[in-house]
Short mmCIF file of C-alpha atoms and ligand atoms in Angstrom, two decimals:
data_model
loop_
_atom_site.label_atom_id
_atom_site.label_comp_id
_atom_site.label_asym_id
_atom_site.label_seq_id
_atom_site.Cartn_x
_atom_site.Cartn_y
_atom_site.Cartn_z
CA UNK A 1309 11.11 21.67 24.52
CA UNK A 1310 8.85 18.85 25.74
CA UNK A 1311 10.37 15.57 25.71
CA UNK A 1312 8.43 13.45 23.70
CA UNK A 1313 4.46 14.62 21.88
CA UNK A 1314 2.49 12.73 24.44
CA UNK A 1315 3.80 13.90 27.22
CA UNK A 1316 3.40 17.57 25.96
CA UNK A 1317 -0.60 16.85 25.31
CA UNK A 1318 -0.64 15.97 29.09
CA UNK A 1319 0.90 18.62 30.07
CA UNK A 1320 -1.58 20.59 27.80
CA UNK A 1321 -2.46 24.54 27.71
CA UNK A 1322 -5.60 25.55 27.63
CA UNK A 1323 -4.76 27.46 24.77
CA UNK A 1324 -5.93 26.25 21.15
CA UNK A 1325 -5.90 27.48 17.57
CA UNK A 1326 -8.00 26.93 15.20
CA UNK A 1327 -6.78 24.89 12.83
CA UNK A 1328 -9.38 23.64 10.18
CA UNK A 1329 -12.55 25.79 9.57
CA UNK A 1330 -15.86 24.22 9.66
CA UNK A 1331 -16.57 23.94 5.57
CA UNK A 1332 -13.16 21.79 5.34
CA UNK A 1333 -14.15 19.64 8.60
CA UNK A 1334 -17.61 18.86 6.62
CA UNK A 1335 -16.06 18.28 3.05
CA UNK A 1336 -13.07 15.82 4.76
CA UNK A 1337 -16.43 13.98 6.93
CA UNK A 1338 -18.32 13.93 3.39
CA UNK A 1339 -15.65 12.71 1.71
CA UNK A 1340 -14.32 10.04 4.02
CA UNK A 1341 -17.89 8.72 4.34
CA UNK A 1342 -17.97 8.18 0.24
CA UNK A 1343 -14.60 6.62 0.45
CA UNK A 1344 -15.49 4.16 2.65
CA UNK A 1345 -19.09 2.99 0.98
CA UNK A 1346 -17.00 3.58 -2.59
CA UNK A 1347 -14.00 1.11 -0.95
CA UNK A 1348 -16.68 -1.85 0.61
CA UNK A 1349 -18.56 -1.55 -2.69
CA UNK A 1350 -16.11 -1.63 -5.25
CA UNK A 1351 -13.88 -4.60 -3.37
CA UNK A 1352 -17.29 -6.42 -3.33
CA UNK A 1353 -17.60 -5.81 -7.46
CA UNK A 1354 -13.97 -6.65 -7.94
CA UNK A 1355 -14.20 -9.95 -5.97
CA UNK A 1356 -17.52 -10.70 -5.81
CA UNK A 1357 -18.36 -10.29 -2.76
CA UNK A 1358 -21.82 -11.26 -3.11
CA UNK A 1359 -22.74 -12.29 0.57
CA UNK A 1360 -21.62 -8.94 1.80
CA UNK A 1361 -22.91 -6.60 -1.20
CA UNK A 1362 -26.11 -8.53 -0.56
CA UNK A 1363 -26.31 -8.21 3.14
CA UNK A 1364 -25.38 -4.52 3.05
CA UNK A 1365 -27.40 -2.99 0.29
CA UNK A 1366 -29.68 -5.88 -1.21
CA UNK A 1367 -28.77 -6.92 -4.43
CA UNK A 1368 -25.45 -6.61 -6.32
CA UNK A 1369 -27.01 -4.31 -8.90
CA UNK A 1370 -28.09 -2.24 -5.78
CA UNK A 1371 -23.99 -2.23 -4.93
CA UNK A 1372 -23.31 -0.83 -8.51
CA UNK A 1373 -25.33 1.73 -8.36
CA UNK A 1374 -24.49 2.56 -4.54
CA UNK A 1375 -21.04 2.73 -6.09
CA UNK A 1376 -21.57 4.90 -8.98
CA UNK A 1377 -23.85 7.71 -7.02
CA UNK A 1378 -21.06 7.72 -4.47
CA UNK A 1379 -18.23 8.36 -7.02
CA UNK A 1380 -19.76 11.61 -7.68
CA UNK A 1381 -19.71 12.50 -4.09
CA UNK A 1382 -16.06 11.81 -3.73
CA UNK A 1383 -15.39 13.33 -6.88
CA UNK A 1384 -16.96 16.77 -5.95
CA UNK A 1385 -16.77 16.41 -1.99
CA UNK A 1386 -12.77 15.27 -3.02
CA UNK A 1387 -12.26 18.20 -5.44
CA UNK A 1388 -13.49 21.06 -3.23
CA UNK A 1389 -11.01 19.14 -0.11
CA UNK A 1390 -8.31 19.16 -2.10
CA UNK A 1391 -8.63 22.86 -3.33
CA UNK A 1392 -9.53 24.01 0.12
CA UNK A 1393 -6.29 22.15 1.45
CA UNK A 1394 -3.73 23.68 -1.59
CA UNK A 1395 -2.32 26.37 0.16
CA UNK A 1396 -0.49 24.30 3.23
CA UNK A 1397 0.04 21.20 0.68
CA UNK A 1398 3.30 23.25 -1.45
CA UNK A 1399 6.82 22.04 -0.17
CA UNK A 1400 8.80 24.10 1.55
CA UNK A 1401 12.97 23.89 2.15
CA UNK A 1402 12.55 22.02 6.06
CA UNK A 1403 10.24 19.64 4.30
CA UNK A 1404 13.09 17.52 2.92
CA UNK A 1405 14.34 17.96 6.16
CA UNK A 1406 11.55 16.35 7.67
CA UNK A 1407 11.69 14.05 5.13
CA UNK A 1408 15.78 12.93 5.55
CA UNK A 1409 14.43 12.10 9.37
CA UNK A 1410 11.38 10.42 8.41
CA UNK A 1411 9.66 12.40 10.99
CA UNK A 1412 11.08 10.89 13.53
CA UNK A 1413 8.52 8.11 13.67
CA UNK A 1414 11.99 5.46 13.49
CA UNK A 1415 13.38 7.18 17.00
CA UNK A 1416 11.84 4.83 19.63
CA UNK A 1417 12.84 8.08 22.45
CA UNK A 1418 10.56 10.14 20.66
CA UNK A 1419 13.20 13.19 20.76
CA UNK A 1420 14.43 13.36 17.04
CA UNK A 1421 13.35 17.00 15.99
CA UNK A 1422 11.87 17.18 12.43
CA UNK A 1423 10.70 20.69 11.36
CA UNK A 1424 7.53 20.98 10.02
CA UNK A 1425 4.70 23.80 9.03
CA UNK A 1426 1.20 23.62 9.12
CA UNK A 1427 0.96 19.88 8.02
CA UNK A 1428 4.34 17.67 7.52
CA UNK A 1429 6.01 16.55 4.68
CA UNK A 1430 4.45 12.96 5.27
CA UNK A 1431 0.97 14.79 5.23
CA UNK A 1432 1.73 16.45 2.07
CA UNK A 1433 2.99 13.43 0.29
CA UNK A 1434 -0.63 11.99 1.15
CA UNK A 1435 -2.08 15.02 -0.37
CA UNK A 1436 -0.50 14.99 -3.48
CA UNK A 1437 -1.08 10.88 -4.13
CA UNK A 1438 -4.93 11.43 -3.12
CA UNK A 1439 -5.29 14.68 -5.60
CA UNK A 1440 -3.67 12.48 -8.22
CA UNK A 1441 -5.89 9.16 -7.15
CA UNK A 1442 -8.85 11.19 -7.19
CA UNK A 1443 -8.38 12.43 -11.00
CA UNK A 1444 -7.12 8.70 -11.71
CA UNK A 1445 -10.00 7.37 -10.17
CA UNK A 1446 -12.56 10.10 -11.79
CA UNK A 1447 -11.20 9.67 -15.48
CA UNK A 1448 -11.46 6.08 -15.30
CA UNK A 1449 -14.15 5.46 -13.29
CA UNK A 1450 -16.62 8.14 -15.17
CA UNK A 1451 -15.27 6.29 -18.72
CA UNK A 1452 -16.48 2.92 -17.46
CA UNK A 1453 -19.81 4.80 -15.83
CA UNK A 1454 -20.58 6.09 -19.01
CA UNK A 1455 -19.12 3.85 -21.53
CA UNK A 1456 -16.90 6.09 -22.75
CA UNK A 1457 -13.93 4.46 -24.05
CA UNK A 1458 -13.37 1.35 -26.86
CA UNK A 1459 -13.25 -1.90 -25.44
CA UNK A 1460 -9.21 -2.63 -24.93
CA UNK A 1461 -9.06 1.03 -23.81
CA UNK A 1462 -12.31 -0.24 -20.95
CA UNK A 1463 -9.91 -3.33 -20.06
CA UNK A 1464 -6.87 -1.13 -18.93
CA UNK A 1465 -8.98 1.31 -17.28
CA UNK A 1466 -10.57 -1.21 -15.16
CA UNK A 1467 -6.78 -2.88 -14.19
CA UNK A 1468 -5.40 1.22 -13.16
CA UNK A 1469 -9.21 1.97 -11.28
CA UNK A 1470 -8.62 -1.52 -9.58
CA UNK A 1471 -4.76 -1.04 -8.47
CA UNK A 1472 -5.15 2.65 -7.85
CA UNK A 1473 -7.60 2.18 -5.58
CA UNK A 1474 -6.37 -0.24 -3.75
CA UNK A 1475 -2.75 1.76 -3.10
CA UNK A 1476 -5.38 4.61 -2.08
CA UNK A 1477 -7.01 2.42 0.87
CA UNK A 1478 -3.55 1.31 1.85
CA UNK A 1479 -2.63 5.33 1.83
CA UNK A 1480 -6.04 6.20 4.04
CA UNK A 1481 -5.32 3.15 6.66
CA UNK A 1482 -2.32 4.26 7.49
CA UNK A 1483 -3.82 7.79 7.69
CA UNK A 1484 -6.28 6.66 10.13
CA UNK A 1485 -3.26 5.35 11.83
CA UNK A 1486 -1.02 8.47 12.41
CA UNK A 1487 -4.52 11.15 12.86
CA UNK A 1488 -5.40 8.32 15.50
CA UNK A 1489 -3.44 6.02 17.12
CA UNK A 1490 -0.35 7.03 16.85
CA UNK A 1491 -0.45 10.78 17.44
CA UNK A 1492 -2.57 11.67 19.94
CA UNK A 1493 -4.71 14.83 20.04
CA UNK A 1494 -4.28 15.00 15.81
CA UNK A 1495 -8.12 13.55 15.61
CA UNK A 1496 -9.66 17.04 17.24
CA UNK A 1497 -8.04 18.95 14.36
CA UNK A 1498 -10.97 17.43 11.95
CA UNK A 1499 -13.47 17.28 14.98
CA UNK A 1500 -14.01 20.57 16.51
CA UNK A 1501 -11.17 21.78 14.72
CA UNK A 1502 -8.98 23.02 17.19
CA UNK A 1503 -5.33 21.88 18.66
CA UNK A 1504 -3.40 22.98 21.96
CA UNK A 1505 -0.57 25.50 22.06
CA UNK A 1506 1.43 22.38 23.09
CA UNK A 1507 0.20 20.08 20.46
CA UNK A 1508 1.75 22.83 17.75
CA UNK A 1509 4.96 23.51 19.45
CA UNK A 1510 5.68 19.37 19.00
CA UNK A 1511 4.44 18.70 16.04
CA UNK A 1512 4.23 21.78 14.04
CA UNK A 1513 7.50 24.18 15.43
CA UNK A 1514 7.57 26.07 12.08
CA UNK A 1515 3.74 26.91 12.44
CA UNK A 1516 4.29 27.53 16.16
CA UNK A 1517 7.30 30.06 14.97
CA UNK A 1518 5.13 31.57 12.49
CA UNK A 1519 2.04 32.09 15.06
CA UNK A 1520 4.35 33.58 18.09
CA UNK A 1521 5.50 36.00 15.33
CA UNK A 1522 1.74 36.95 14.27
CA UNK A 1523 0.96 37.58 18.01
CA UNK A 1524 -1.69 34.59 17.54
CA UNK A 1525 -0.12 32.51 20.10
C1 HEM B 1617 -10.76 6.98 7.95
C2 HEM B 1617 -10.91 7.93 8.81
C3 HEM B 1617 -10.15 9.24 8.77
C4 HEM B 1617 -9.70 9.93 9.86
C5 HEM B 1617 -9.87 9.53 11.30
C6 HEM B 1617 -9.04 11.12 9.37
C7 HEM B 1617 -8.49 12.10 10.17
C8 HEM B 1617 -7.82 13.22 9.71
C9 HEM B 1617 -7.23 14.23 10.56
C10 HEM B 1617 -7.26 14.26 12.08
C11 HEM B 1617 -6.64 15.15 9.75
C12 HEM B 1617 -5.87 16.41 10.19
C13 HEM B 1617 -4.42 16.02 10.42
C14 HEM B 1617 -3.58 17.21 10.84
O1 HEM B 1617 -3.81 18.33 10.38
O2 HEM B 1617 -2.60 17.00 11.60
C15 HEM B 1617 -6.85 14.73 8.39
C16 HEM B 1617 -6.40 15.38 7.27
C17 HEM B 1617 -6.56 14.95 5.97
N1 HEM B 1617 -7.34 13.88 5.56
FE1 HEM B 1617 -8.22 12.51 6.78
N2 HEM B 1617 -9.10 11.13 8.00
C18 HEM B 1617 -9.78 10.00 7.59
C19 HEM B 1617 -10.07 9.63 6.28
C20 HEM B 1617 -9.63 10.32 5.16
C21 HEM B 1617 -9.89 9.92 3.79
C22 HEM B 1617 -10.74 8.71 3.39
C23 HEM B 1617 -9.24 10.81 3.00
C24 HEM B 1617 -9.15 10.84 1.50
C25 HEM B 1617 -9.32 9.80 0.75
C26 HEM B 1617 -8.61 11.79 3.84
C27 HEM B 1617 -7.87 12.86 3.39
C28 HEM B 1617 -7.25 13.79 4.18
C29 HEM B 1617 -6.36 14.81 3.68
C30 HEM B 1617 -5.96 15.02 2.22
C31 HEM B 1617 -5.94 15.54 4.81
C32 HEM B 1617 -4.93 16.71 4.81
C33 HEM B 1617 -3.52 16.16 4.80
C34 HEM B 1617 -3.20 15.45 6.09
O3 HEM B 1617 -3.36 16.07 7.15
O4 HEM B 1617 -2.80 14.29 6.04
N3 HEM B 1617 -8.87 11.46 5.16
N4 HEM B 1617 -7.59 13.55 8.39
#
């Protein structure tokens, strides 16, 4: 077993798997692009923003409306993701495993083992509080669209669509984080789609078990 992740990546195979098809590469792009325009718009609504909503997309009425077209690309862009991404996003027994160790992101020599599958516990915790963010985010937001609730019902969905989607851009920096920064190689999985025989063996060894046995790898 390689010492630590990054050294394994330089030490890299030229052997890759495929590890996200094309269709969910294009949904996660779509959808990360409507998070981001749905995140600078709505924190310029909530604190009036003006200078920037103006400076980006014209008027503030233009920022409302930016806002509202894009929830129903995250919505449906979101949906289809998080359907597509089911299957790998159940628990499974080495998850709480995983979990006990926190990944062994706290080890500063790197060499803490923490089983994993496909995606990690940690990645499947930040599926399950973006599927329920999106339908938090959907029911509210679509009942303020659409003026669909009375008015003291309006107030507490704007407070939960406020604070929920703030915790959600908290959630997706620190995504950007660990599929970046901090581990190495991760990015290429939503690029071209692909990561190195090495990459797996480190970070995924139950998925690296499970594709030896298959004859994939
Ligand atoms: C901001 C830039 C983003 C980057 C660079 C990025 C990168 C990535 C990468 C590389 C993966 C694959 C990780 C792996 O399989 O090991 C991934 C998966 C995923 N992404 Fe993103 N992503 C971004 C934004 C978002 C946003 C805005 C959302 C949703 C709001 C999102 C939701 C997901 C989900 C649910 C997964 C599958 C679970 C996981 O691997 O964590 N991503 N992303």
């Amino acid at each position: 077993m390689l010492a630590t992740a990054s050294e394994a990546i330089r030490k890299g195979t030229k052997r890759y798997v495929e590890k996200y098809g094309a269709l969910t590469r294009l949904l996660h792009f779509i959808h990360l692009i409507s998070f981001i325009v749905l995140a600078i718009t709505g924190l310029s609504l909530a604190y009036k923003w003006n200078g920037l909503g103006e400076f980006l997309f014209g008027s503030m009425k233009n920022v409302k409306s930016v806002h509202e077209f894009f929830g129903w690309v995250l919505t449906i862009s979101g949906g289809l993701l998080f359907l597509k991404l089911l299957p790998e996003s159940t628990f499974k027994p080495y998850d709480f495993k995983w979990l006990a160790k926190l990944g062994g992101y706290l080890d500063p020599t790197h060499k803490t083992h923490a089983p994993a599958g496909r995606v990690n516990a940690g990645q499947k915790i930040f599926y399950w509080f973006g599927l329920i963010a999106l339908i938090v985010m959907a029911v509210t937001g679509f009942s303020l669209m659409y003026d669909l609730v009375s008015k003291d019902l309006r107030a507490l969905f704007l407070v939960v669509h406020f604070v929920v989607g703030v915790l959600w851009i908290s959630f997706v920096i620190i995504h950007f984080y660990l599929a970046t920064i901090a581990n190495p190689g991760t990015i290429w999985a939503m690029i071209n789609g692909k990561v190195s025989e090495d990459y797996i063996k480190v970070h995924n060894p139950e998925w690296y078990k499970e594709l030896k046995e298959k004859g994939i790898l």
